[in-house]
Short mmCIF file of C-alpha atoms in Angstrom, two decimals:
data_model
loop_
_atom_site.label_atom_id
_atom_site.label_comp_id
_atom_site.label_asym_id
_atom_site.label_seq_id
_atom_site.Cartn_x
_atom_site.Cartn_y
_atom_site.Cartn_z
CA MET A 1 -14.98 -1.69 -2.76
CA LEU A 2 -12.84 0.00 -5.40
CA LYS A 3 -15.72 1.91 -6.99
CA PHE A 4 -14.67 5.22 -5.51
CA LEU A 5 -11.10 4.68 -6.72
CA MET A 6 -12.28 4.96 -10.30
CA GLN A 7 -14.32 8.12 -9.86
CA LYS A 8 -13.42 10.90 -12.26
CA GLN A 9 -10.69 13.23 -11.03
CA GLU A 10 -10.13 16.77 -12.21
CA LYS A 11 -6.47 15.82 -12.72
CA SER A 12 -5.04 12.73 -14.33
CA LYS A 13 -4.62 9.78 -11.97
CA SER A 14 -0.84 10.13 -12.27
CA ASP A 15 -0.82 13.81 -11.28
CA TYR A 16 -3.43 13.28 -8.58
CA PHE A 17 -1.67 10.42 -6.77
CA ASN A 18 1.82 11.87 -7.25
CA GLU A 19 0.64 15.07 -5.60
CA LEU A 20 -0.74 13.14 -2.63
CA TYR A 21 2.38 11.02 -2.30
CA SER A 22 4.78 13.96 -2.57
CA LYS A 23 2.95 15.71 0.26
CA ILE A 24 3.25 12.66 2.49
CA LYS A 25 6.94 12.11 1.69
CA LYS A 26 7.75 15.51 3.19
CA ILE A 27 6.73 14.21 6.62
CA TYR A 28 9.29 11.39 6.60
CA SER A 29 12.80 12.61 5.87
CA GLN A 30 15.12 10.03 4.31
CA LYS A 31 18.25 11.97 5.25
CA GLU A 32 18.48 10.10 8.54
CA ILE A 33 18.99 6.75 6.79
CA SER A 34 22.64 5.80 6.34
CA TYR A 35 24.00 4.53 3.03
CA ASN A 36 24.81 1.13 4.57
CA ARG A 37 21.29 0.77 5.96
CA LYS A 38 19.77 1.62 2.57
CA GLN A 39 21.93 -0.98 0.86
CA GLN A 40 21.00 -3.57 3.48
CA LEU A 41 17.29 -3.03 2.88
CA TYR A 42 17.66 -2.82 -0.90
CA SER A 43 19.58 -6.11 -0.98
CA LEU A 44 16.75 -7.84 0.89
CA ILE A 45 14.17 -6.55 -1.58
CA GLU A 46 16.32 -7.45 -4.58
CA LYS A 47 16.79 -10.98 -3.23
CA TYR A 48 13.25 -11.71 -2.05
CA GLY A 49 11.10 -9.08 -3.79
CA TYR A 50 9.98 -7.77 -0.40
CA ILE A 51 11.25 -7.34 3.18
CA PRO A 52 10.92 -10.83 4.74
CA TYR A 53 9.88 -9.58 8.19
CA SER A 54 6.90 -10.38 10.35
CA GLN A 55 4.58 -7.48 11.14
CA THR A 56 5.98 -7.25 14.67
CA LYS A 57 9.59 -7.18 13.42
CA ALA A 58 8.71 -4.58 10.80
CA ILE A 59 7.16 -2.33 13.46
CA GLU A 60 10.17 -2.74 15.72
CA GLU A 61 12.98 -2.51 13.14
CA LEU A 62 11.75 -0.41 10.19
CA SER A 63 11.56 3.32 10.81
CA ASP A 64 8.84 5.29 9.03
CA SER A 65 11.42 6.74 6.63
CA GLU A 66 12.80 3.27 5.88
CA VAL A 67 9.30 2.07 5.04
CA LEU A 68 9.12 4.63 2.24
CA ILE A 69 12.46 3.73 0.66
CA CYS A 70 11.48 0.04 0.78
CA LEU A 71 8.15 0.80 -0.83
CA GLU A 72 9.80 2.86 -3.56
CA LYS A 73 12.34 0.10 -4.23
CA LYS A 74 9.54 -2.45 -4.63
CA LEU A 75 7.76 -0.10 -7.02
CA GLU A 76 10.98 0.54 -8.98
CA ILE A 77 11.54 -3.19 -9.44
CA ASN A 78 7.98 -3.43 -10.75
CA LYS A 79 8.66 -0.47 -13.08
CA THR A 80 5.89 1.64 -11.58
CA TYR A 81 8.13 4.22 -9.87
CA LYS A 82 10.94 6.16 -11.54
CA ASP A 83 12.80 9.42 -10.90
CA GLY A 84 10.79 10.09 -7.76
CA LYS A 85 7.39 9.70 -9.41
CA LEU A 86 4.69 7.06 -9.55
CA ASN A 87 4.15 5.73 -13.07
CA ILE A 88 0.39 5.49 -13.26
CA ILE A 89 -1.27 4.84 -16.60
CA ASP A 90 -5.05 5.19 -16.32
CA ASP A 91 -5.92 2.01 -18.19
CA GLU A 92 -3.22 -0.05 -16.44
CA ILE A 93 -4.18 0.59 -12.83
CA SER A 94 -5.01 -3.12 -12.43
CA ALA A 95 -1.98 -5.30 -11.63
CA VAL A 96 -3.79 -8.28 -13.19
CA LYS A 97 -4.37 -6.36 -16.42
CA ARG A 98 -0.74 -5.23 -16.53
CA ALA A 99 0.31 -8.87 -16.24
CA GLY A 100 -1.75 -9.73 -19.31
CA TYR A 101 -4.49 -11.83 -17.70
CA ASN A 102 -8.08 -11.62 -18.94
CA ASN A 103 -9.54 -14.23 -16.59
CA ALA A 104 -9.10 -15.40 -12.98
CA ASP A 105 -6.59 -18.18 -13.62
CA TRP A 106 -3.84 -16.20 -11.87
CA ILE A 107 -5.43 -16.77 -8.48
CA LYS A 108 -5.15 -20.57 -8.90
CA GLN A 109 -1.35 -20.58 -9.07
CA GLU A 110 0.52 -22.40 -6.32
CA GLN A 111 2.48 -20.13 -3.96
CA HIS A 112 0.12 -17.23 -4.57
CA ASP A 113 -0.61 -15.61 -1.20
CA ILE A 114 -3.99 -14.24 -0.10
CA LYS A 115 -4.33 -12.12 3.02
CA LEU A 116 -7.25 -10.52 4.87
CA ILE A 117 -6.24 -7.11 6.24
CA ASN A 118 -7.87 -4.84 8.76
CA LEU A 119 -6.16 -1.47 8.23
CA SER A 120 -6.90 -0.24 11.74
CA ALA A 121 -5.23 -3.33 13.25
CA LEU A 122 -1.81 -2.92 11.62
CA GLY A 123 -0.30 -0.90 14.47
CA ASP A 124 1.32 -2.20 17.66
CA GLY A 125 -1.49 -3.18 20.01
CA ASN A 126 1.08 -4.05 22.68
CA ILE A 127 1.97 -0.37 23.02
CA ASN A 128 -1.38 1.38 22.58
CA ASN A 129 -4.95 0.91 21.40
CA TYR A 130 -4.83 3.53 18.67
CA PRO A 131 -5.77 2.51 15.12
CA ALA A 132 -2.85 2.02 12.76
CA LYS A 133 -1.72 5.06 10.78
CA PHE A 134 -1.11 5.41 7.04
CA ILE A 135 2.62 4.65 7.41
CA ASP A 136 1.68 1.40 9.18
CA TRP A 137 -0.40 0.44 6.15
CA LEU A 138 2.63 1.02 3.94
CA ARG A 139 4.77 -1.00 6.38
CA GLN A 140 2.42 -3.91 5.70
CA ILE A 141 2.85 -3.48 1.93
CA VAL A 142 6.65 -3.79 2.05
CA ILE A 143 6.53 -7.10 3.95
CA LEU A 144 3.98 -8.81 1.70
CA PRO A 145 5.33 -11.34 -0.84
CA SER A 146 5.59 -9.88 -4.34
CA GLY A 147 5.03 -13.09 -6.26
CA ASN A 148 7.07 -14.04 -9.31
CA LEU A 149 5.66 -12.93 -12.64
CA SER A 150 8.25 -15.00 -14.55
CA LYS A 151 6.42 -18.02 -13.11
CA ASN A 152 2.94 -16.44 -13.42
CA ILE A 153 2.69 -15.92 -9.65
CA MET A 154 0.98 -12.62 -8.90
CA SER A 155 1.75 -10.41 -5.93
CA THR A 156 -0.19 -11.05 -2.71
CA THR A 157 -3.95 -10.61 -3.01
CA ILE A 158 -5.40 -8.61 -0.13
CA TYR A 159 -8.99 -8.48 1.04
CA LEU A 160 -9.67 -5.37 3.07
CA VAL A 161 -12.04 -5.44 6.01
CA PRO A 162 -14.55 -2.68 5.10
CA PHE A 163 -13.35 0.78 6.13
CA HIS A 164 -16.82 2.17 6.61
CA PRO A 165 -19.73 1.56 9.06
CA ARG A 166 -21.31 -1.86 8.89
CA ASP A 167 -24.28 -3.64 10.40
CA PHE A 168 -24.41 -7.20 11.68
CA GLY A 169 -27.52 -9.34 11.72
CA ASN A 170 -28.35 -12.59 10.05
CA ALA A 171 -26.13 -11.48 7.17
CA TYR A 172 -23.16 -9.19 6.79
CA LEU A 173 -24.35 -5.87 5.40
CA THR A 174 -22.36 -2.72 4.75
CA ALA A 175 -24.08 0.50 5.78
CA SER A 176 -22.30 2.50 3.10
CA THR A 177 -20.26 1.98 -0.07
CA GLU A 178 -18.74 5.43 0.03
CA GLU A 179 -18.05 6.40 3.63
CA VAL A 180 -14.61 6.00 5.21
CA SER A 181 -14.38 5.94 8.98
CA LYS A 182 -12.66 9.01 10.42
CA LYS A 183 -10.90 6.68 12.85
CA LEU A 184 -8.76 5.42 9.97
CA ALA A 185 -7.40 8.88 9.19
CA ASP A 186 -3.81 9.71 10.09
CA PRO A 187 -4.12 13.12 11.83
CA GLN A 188 -0.64 14.16 10.71
CA ILE A 189 -1.53 13.51 7.09
CA ALA A 190 -4.99 15.02 7.49
CA GLU A 191 -3.21 18.30 8.32
CA LEU A 192 -1.94 18.25 4.72
CA ASP A 193 -5.56 18.48 3.53
CA ILE A 194 -5.58 14.81 2.57
CA THR A 195 -8.92 13.33 3.60
CA PRO A 196 -9.43 9.83 5.06
CA LYS A 197 -10.93 8.77 1.74
CA GLU A 198 -7.88 10.04 -0.15
CA GLN A 199 -5.58 8.23 2.26
CA ILE A 200 -7.42 5.00 1.46
CA LYS A 201 -7.30 5.73 -2.28
CA LEU A 202 -3.55 6.28 -2.18
CA PHE A 203 -2.92 3.13 -0.13
CA ILE A 204 -4.91 0.98 -2.57
CA THR A 205 -3.21 2.57 -5.57
CA LEU A 206 0.27 2.02 -4.14
CA PHE A 207 -0.53 -1.60 -3.37
CA ILE A 208 -1.92 -2.48 -6.79
CA LYS A 209 1.10 -0.90 -8.49
CA LEU A 210 3.23 -3.73 -7.07
#
């Protein structure tokens, strides 16, 4: 599933993803967030490592702008975001590799969380039937447990429901390993010349930097 993430870019991974992220940040102004509200959210992340909300509560109580500051705080704590930029080293894109593991023992640790995620289902189905947008994907990131590396507990493992066409028969078969459904694209972000595939790439990169 991550094959396309590793495809050669004309720019370094750091420049490439920082450019995408900086474009998206312009949509969600942080000026509207009060100092007290920022400190409230930061204190939760510093205490728990994440925002301990359910998906429904996160949708109802976290504004889109607040989602970004929470994400950036989580990244800062993990030393992968500093001075407004993502710290992406090409050979350290894997969170498992950064933690020093060379086998799969990390997944056997007690308290390690594993979650299956359907990106299109992360919106509020009680309000509308539209697929979730990119900011909803990030909202999910900030509420997922971050583990505890001091106790060898890795951040939440996510399994993504395929984001491309698939066929069902006697076995589960993907129809493509490259295609990303246009239904997953956030139209507002697409206007920034960021394709659905790039939106997926950025989401995965942000998640595995935690």
